[in-house]
PDB file of C-alpha atoms in Angstrom:
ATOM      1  CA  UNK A   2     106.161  72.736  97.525  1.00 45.00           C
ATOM      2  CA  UNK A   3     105.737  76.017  94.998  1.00 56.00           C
ATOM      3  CA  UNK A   4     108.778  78.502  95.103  1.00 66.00           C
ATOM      4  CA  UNK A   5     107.921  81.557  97.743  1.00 73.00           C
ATOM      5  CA  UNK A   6     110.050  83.480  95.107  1.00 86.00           C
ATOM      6  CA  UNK A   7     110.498  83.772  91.351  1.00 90.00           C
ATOM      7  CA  UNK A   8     113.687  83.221  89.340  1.00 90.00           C
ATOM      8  CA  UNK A   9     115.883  85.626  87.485  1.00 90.00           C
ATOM      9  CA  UNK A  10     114.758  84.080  84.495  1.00 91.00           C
ATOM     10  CA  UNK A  11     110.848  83.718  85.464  1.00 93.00           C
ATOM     11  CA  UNK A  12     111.005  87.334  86.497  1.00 94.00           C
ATOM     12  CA  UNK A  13     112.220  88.704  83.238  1.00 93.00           C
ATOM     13  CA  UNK A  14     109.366  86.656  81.491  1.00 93.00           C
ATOM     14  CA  UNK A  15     106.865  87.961  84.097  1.00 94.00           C
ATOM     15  CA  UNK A  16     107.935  91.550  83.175  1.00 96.00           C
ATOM     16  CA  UNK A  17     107.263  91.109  79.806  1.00 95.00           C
ATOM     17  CA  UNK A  18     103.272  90.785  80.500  1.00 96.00           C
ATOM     18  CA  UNK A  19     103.695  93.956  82.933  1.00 97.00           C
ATOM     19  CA  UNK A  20     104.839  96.056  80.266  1.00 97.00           C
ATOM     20  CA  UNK A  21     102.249  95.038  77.900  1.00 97.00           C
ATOM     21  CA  UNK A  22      99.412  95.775  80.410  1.00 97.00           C
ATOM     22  CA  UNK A  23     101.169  99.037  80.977  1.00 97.00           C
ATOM     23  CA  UNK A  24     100.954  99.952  77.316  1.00 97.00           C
ATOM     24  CA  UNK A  25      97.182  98.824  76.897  1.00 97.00           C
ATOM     25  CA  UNK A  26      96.090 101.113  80.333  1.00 97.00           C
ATOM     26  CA  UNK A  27      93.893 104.152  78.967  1.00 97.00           C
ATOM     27  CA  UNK A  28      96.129 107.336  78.771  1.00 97.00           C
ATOM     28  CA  UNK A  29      93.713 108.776  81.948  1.00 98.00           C
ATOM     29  CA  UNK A  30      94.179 105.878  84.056  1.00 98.00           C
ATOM     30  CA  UNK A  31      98.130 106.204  83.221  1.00 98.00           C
ATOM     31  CA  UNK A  32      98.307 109.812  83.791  1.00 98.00           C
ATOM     32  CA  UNK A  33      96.637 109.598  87.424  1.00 98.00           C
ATOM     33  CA  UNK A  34      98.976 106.746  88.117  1.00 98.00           C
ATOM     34  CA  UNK A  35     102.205 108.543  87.374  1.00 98.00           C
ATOM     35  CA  UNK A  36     100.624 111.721  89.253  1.00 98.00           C
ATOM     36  CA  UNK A  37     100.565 108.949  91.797  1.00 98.00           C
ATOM     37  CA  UNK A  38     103.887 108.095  91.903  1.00 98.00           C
ATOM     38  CA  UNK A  39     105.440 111.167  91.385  1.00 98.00           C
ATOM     39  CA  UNK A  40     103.941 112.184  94.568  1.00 98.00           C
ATOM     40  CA  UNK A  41     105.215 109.394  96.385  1.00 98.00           C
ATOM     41  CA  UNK A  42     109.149 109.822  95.413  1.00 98.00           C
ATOM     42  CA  UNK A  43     108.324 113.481  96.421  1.00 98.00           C
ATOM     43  CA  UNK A  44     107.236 112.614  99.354  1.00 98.00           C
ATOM     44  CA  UNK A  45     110.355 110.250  99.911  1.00 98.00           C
ATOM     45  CA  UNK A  46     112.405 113.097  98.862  1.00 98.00           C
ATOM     46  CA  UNK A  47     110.566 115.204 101.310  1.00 98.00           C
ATOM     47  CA  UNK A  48     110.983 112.953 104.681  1.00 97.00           C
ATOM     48  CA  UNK A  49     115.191 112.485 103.485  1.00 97.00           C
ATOM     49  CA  UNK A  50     115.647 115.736 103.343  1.00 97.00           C
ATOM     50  CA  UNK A  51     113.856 116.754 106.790  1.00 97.00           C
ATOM     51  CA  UNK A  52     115.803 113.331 108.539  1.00 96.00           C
ATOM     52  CA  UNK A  53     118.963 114.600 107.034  1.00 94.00           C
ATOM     53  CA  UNK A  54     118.921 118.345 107.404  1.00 94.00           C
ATOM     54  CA  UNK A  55     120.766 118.642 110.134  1.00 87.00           C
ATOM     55  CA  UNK A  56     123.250 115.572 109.806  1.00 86.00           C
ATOM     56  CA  UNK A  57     127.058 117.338 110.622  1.00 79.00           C
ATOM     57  CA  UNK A  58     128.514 114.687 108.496  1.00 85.00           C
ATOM     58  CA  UNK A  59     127.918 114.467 104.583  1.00 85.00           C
ATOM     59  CA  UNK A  60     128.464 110.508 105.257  1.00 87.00           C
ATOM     60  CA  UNK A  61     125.881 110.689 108.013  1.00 89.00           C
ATOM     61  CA  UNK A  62     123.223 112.547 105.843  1.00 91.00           C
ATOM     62  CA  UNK A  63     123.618 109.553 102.799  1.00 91.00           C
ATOM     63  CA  UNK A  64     123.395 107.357 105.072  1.00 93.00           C
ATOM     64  CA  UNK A  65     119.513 108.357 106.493  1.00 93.00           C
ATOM     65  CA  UNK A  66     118.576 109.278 102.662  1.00 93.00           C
ATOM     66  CA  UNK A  67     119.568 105.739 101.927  1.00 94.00           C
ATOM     67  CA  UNK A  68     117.696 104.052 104.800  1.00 94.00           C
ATOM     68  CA  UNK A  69     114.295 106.185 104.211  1.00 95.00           C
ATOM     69  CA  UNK A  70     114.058 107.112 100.365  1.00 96.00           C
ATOM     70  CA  UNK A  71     113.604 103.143  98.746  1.00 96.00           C
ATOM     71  CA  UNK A  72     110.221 103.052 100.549  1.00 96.00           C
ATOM     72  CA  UNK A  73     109.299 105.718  98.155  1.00 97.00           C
ATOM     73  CA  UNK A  74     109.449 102.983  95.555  1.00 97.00           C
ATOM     74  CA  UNK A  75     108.237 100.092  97.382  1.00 97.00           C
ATOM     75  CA  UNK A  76     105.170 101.966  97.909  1.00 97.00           C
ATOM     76  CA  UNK A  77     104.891 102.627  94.229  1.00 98.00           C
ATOM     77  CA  UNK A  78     105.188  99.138  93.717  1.00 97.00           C
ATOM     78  CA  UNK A  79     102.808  98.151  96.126  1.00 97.00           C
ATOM     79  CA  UNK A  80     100.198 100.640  94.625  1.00 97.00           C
ATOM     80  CA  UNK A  81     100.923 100.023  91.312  1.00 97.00           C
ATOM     81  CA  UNK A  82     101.531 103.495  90.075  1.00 98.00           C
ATOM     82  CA  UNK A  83     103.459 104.094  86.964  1.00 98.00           C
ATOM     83  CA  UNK A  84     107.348 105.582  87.110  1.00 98.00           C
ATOM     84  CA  UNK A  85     109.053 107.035  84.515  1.00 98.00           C
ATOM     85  CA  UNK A  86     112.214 105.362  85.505  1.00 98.00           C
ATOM     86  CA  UNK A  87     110.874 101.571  87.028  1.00 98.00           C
ATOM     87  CA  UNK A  88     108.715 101.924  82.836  1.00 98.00           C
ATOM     88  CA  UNK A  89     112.022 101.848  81.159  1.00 98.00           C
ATOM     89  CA  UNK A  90     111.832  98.444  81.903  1.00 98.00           C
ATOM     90  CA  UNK A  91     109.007  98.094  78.985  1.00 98.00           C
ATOM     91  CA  UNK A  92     111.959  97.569  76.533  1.00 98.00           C
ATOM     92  CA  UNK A  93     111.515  93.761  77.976  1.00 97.00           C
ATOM     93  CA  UNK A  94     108.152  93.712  76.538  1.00 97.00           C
ATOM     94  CA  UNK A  95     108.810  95.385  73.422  1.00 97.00           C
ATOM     95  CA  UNK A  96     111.482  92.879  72.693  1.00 96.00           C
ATOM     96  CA  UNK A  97     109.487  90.174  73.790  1.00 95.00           C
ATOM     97  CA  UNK A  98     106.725  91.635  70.821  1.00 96.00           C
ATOM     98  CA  UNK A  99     104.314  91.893  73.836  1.00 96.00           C
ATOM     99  CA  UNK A 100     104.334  95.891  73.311  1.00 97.00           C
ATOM    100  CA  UNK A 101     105.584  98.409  70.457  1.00 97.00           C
ATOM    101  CA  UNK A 102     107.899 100.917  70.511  1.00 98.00           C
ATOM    102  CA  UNK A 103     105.022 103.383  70.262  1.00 98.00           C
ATOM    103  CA  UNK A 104     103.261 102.222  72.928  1.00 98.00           C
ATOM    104  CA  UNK A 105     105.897 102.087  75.187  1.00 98.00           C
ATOM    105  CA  UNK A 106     107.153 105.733  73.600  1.00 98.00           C
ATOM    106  CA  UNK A 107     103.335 106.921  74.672  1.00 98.00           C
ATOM    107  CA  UNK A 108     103.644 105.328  78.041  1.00 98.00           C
ATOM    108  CA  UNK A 109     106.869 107.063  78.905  1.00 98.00           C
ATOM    109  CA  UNK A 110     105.531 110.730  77.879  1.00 98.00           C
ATOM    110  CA  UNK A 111     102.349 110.026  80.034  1.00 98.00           C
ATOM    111  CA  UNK A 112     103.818 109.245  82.715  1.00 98.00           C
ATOM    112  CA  UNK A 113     106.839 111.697  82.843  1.00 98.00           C
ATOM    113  CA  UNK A 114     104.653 114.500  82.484  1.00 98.00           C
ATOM    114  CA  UNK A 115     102.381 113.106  85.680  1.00 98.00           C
ATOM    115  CA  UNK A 116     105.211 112.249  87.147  1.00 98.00           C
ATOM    116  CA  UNK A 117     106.595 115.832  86.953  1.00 98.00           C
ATOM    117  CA  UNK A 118     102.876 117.113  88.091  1.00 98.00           C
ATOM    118  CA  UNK A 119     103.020 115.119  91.218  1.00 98.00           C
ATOM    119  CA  UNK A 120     106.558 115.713  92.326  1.00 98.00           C
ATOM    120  CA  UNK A 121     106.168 119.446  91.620  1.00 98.00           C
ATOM    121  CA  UNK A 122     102.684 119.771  93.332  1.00 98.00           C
ATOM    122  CA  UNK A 123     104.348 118.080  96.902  1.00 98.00           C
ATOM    123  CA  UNK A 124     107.256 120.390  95.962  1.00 98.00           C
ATOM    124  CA  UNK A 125     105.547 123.736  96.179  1.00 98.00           C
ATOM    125  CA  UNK A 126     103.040 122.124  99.134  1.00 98.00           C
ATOM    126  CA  UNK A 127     106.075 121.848 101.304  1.00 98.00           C
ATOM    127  CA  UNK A 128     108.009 125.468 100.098  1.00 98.00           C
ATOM    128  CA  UNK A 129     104.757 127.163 100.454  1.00 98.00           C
ATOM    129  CA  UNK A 130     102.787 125.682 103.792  1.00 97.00           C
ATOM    130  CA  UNK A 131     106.017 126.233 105.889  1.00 96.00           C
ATOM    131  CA  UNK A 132     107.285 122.876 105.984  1.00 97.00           C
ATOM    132  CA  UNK A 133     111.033 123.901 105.401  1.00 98.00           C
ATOM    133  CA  UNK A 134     110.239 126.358 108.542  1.00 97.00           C
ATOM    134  CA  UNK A 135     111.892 123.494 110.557  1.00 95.00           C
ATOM    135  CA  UNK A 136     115.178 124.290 112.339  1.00 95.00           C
ATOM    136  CA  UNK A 137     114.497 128.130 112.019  1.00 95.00           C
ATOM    137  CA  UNK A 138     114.717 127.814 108.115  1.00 96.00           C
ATOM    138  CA  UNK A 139     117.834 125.067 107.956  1.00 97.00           C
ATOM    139  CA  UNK A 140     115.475 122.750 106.160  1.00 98.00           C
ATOM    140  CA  UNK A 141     114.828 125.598 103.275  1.00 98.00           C
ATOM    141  CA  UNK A 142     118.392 126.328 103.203  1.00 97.00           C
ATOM    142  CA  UNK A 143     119.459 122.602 103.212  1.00 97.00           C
ATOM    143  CA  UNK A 144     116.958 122.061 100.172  1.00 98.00           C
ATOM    144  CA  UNK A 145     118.113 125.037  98.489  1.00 98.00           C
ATOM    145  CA  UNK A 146     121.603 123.942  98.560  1.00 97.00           C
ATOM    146  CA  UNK A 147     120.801 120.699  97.485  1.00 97.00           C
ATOM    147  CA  UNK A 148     119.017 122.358  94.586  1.00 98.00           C
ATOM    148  CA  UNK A 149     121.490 124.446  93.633  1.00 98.00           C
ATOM    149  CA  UNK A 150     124.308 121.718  93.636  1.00 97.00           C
ATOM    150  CA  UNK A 151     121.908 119.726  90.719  1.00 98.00           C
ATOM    151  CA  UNK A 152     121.555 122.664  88.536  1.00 97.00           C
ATOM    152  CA  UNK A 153     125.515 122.815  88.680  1.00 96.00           C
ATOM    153  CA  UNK A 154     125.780 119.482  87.144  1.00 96.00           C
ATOM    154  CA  UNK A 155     128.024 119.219  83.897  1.00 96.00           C
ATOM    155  CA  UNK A 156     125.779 117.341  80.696  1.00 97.00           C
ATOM    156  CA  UNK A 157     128.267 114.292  80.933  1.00 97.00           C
ATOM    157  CA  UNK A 158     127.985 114.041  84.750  1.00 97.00           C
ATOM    158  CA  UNK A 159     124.678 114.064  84.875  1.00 98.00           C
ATOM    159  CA  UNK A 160     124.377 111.702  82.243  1.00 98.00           C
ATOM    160  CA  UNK A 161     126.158 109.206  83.950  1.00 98.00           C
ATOM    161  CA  UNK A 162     124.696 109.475  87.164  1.00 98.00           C
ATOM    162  CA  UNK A 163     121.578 109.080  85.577  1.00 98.00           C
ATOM    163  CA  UNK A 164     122.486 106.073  84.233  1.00 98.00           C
ATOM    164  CA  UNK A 165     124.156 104.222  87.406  1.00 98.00           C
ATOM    165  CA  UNK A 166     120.988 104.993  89.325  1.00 98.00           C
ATOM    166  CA  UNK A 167     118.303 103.616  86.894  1.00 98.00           C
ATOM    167  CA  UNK A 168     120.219 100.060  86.519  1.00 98.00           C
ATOM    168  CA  UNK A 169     119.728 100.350  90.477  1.00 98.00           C
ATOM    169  CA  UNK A 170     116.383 101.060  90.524  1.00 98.00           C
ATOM    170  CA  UNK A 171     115.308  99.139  87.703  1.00 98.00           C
ATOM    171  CA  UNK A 172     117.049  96.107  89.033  1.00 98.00           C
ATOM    172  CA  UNK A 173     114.750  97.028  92.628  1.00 97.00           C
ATOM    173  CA  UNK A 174     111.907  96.670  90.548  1.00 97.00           C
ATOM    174  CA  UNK A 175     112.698  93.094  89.447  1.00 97.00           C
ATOM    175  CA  UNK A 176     114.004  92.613  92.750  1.00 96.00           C
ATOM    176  CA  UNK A 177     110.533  93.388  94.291  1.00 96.00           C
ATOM    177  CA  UNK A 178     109.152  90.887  91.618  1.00 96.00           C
ATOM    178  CA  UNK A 179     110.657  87.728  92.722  1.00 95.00           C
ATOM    179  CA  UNK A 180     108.814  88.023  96.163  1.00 94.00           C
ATOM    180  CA  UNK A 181     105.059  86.990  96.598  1.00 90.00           C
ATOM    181  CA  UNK A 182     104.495  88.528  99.697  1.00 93.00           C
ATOM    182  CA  UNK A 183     104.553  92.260 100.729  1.00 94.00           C
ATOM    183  CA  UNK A 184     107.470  92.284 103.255  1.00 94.00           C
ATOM    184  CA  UNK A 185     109.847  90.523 100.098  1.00 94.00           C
ATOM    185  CA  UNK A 186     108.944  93.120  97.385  1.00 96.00           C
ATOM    186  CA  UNK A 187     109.550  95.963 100.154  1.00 96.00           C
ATOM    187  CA  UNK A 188     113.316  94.435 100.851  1.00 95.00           C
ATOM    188  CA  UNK A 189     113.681  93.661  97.088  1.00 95.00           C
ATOM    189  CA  UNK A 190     112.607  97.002  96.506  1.00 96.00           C
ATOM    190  CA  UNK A 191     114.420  98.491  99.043  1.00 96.00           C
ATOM    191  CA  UNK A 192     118.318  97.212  98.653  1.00 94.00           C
ATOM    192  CA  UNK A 193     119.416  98.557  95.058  1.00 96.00           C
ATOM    193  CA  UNK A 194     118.045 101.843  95.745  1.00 97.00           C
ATOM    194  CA  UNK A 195     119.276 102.439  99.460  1.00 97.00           C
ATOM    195  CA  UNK A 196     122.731 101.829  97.191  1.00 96.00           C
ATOM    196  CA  UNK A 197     121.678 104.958  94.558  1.00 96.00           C
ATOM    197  CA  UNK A 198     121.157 107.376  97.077  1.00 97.00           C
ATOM    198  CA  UNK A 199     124.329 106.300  98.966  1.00 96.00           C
ATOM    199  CA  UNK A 200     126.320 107.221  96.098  1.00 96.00           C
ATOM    200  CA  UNK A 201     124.823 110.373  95.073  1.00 95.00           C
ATOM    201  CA  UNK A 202     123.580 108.675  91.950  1.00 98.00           C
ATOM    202  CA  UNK A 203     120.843 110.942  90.081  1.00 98.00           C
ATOM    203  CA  UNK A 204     117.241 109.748  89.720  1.00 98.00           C
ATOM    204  CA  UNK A 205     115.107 112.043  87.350  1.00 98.00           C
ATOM    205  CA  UNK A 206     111.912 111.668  88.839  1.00 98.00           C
ATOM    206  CA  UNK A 207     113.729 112.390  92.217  1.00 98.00           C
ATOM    207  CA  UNK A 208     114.997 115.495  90.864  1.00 98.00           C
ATOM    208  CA  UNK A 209     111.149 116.398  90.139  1.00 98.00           C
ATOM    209  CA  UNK A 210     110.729 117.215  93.977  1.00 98.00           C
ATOM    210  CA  UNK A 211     114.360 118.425  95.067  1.00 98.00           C
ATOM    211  CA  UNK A 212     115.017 121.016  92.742  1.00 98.00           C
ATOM    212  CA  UNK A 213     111.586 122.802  91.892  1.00 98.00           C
ATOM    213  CA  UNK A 214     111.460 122.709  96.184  1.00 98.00           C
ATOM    214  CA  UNK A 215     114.531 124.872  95.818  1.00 98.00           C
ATOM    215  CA  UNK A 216     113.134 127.154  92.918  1.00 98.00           C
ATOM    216  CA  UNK A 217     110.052 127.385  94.891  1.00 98.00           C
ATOM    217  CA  UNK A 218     111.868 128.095  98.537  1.00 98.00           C
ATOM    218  CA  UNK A 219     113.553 130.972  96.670  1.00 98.00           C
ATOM    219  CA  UNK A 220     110.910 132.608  95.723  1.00 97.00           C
ATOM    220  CA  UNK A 221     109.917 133.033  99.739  1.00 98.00           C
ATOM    221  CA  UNK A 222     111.610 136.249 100.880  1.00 97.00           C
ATOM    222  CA  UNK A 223     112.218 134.977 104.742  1.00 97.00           C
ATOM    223  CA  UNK A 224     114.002 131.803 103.014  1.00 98.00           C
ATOM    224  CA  UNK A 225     115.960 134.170 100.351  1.00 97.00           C
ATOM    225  CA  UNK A 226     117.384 136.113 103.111  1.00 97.00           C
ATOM    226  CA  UNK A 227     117.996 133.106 105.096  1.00 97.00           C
ATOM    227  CA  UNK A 228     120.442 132.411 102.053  1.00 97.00           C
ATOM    228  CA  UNK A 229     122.071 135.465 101.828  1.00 96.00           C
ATOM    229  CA  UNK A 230     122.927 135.654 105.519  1.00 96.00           C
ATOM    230  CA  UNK A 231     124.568 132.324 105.565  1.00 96.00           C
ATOM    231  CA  UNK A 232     126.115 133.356 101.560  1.00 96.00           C
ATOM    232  CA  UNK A 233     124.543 131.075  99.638  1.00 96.00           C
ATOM    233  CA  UNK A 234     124.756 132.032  95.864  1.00 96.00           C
ATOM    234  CA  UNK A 235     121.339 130.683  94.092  1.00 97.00           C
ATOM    235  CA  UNK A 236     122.339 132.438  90.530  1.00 96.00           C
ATOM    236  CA  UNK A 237     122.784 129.179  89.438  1.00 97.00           C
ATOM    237  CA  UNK A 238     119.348 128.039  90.497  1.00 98.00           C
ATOM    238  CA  UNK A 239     116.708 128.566  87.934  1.00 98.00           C
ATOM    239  CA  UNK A 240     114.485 126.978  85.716  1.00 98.00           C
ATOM    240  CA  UNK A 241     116.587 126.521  82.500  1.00 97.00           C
ATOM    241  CA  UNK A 242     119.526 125.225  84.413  1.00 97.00           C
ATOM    242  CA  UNK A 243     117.217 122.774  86.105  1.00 98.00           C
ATOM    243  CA  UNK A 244     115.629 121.913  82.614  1.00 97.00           C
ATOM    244  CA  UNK A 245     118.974 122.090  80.351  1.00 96.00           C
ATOM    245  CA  UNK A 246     121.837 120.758  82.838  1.00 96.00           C
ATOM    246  CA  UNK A 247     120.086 118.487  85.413  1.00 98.00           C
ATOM    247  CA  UNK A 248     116.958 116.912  84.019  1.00 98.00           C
ATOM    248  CA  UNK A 249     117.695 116.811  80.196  1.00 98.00           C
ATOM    249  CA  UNK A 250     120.819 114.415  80.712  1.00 98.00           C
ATOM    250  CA  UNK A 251     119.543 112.629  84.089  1.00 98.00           C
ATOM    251  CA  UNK A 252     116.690 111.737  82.090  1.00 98.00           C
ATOM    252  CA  UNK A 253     118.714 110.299  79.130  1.00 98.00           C
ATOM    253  CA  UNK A 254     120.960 108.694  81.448  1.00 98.00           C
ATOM    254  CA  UNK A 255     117.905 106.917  83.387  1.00 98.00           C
ATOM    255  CA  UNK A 256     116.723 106.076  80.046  1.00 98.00           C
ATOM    256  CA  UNK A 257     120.101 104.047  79.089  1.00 98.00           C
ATOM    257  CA  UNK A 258     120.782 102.409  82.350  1.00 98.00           C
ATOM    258  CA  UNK A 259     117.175 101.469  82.189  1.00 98.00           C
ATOM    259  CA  UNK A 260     116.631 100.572  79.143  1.00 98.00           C
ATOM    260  CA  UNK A 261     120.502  98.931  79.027  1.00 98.00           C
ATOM    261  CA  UNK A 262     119.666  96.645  82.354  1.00 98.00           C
ATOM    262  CA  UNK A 263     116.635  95.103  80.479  1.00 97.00           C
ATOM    263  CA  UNK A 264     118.218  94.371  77.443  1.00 97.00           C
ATOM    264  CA  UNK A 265     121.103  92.911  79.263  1.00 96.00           C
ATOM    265  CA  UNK A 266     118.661  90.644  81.926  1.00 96.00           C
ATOM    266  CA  UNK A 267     116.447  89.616  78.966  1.00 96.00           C
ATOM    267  CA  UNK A 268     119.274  88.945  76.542  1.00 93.00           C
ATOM    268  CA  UNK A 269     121.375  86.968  79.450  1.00 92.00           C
ATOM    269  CA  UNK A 270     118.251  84.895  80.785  1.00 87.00           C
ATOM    270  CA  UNK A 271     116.479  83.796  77.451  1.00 80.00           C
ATOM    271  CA  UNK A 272     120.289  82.371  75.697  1.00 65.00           C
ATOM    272  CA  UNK A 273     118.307  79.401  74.999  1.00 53.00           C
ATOM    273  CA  UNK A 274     115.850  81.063  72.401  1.00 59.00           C
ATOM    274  CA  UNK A 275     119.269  82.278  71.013  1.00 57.00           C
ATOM    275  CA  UNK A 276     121.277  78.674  70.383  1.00 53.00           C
ATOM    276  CA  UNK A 277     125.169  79.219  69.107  1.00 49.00           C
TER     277      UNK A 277
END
């Protein structure tokens, strides 16, 4: 009887001919697929922070960001939209030779810069249609906390951060791969990143939705004043501190634990190509 799942080793091999396909998709169909999934971690990122607003306990608030934000993922997988951060993955096909280092250099600009459009776009929907209204404002002050806190990240923090959560998520995109059916790639999916979010690790593409929400709740007076009432200093939240000290080394840090996982899954399940 045929395997309902796939092998560590059959997975790896399986990637490499999902990376190649990524790198031969027309930029336009790649762009609108990472506009895609940029939306959907927004949208992830949107429902944790509404569940979790008003959680007493900072234990208490992980702990519902951890149970609803993976199915931000799983959905990507299941719609096959292109992620920045699930793509680093593409260093399996490139050392496979199914894909060059250009092509997979082209695929990650495309779809950063759609994933940045659709996390950004469900960003400002949500600051500006009065969706952090909830709670008389907690939910804008909440996000604008949460902002604030990632554009106070040191460069070798973030870096690292970075890095622990994209061997978590990468590994939940393999995971999803060794199921055949949809309810297997959603737990496969689902288990490495509830463990990211638990620990605070730092997801770029993540960061996408919670800090522009933050930059854009500022920018509302009734939120603003909101902060100043309950002394909330947002000098530290602005655009070049989001840019410089949160997504700058996030994103290299995704890129190494990304990149680093592959290498180390490809390298440890093809030994046999490598006698001695």
């Amino acid at each position: 009887m045929e395997s309902s799942i796939l092998s560590p080793a059959q997975v790896v091999d399986a990637y490499g001919d999902v990376g190649e396909k990524k790198c031969s998709k027309s930029a336009f169909s790649v762009l609108l697929l990472a506009i895609l999934a940029g939306s959907l971690i927004a949208f992830a990122g949107a429902a944790t922070n509404t569940a979790a607003h008003s959680a007493a306990a900072v234990g208490a608030s992980r702990l519902i960001c951890g149970l609803l934000f993976p199915f931000g993922l799983a959905i990507v997988i299941l719609m096959g939209a292109e992620l920045f951060t699930g793509n680093c993955l593409i260093a399996i096909s490139v050392l496979e030779k199914k894909a060059t280092l250009a092509g997979m250099l082209n695929n990650w600009i495309l779809v950063y810069l759609g994933n940045f459009i659709g996390a950004s776009l469900v960003a400002a929907a949500c600051a500006y249609s009065g969706q952090f209204n909830q709670s008389s404002g907690s939910l804008a002050l909440f996000t604008m906390k949460m902002a604030a806190g990632k554009c106070a990240l040191t460069f070798p923090n973030g870096l690292i951060l970075g890095i622990a959560c994209n061997v978590l998520v990468c590994l939940g995109v393999l995971c999803a791969m060794t199921a055949k059916d949809t309810t297997g790639k959603v737990l496969g999916a689902f288990l490495p990143v509830a463990l990211f979010v638990l620990c605070g690790f730092e997801h770029s593409v993540a960061n996408m939705y919670y800090v522009p929400a933050g930059l854009f709740a500022k920018t509302i007076p009734a939120y603003a004043e909101l902060a100043a009432q309950a002394g909330l200093d947002l000098s530290g939240l602005t655009w070049s501190n989001f840019l410089i000290r949160n997504l700058v080394p996030v994103t290299l840090g995704n890129i190494i634990g990304g990149v680093g996982i592959g290498m180390l899954l490809w390298r440890g399940h093809t030994s046999a190509r490598f006698p001695g």
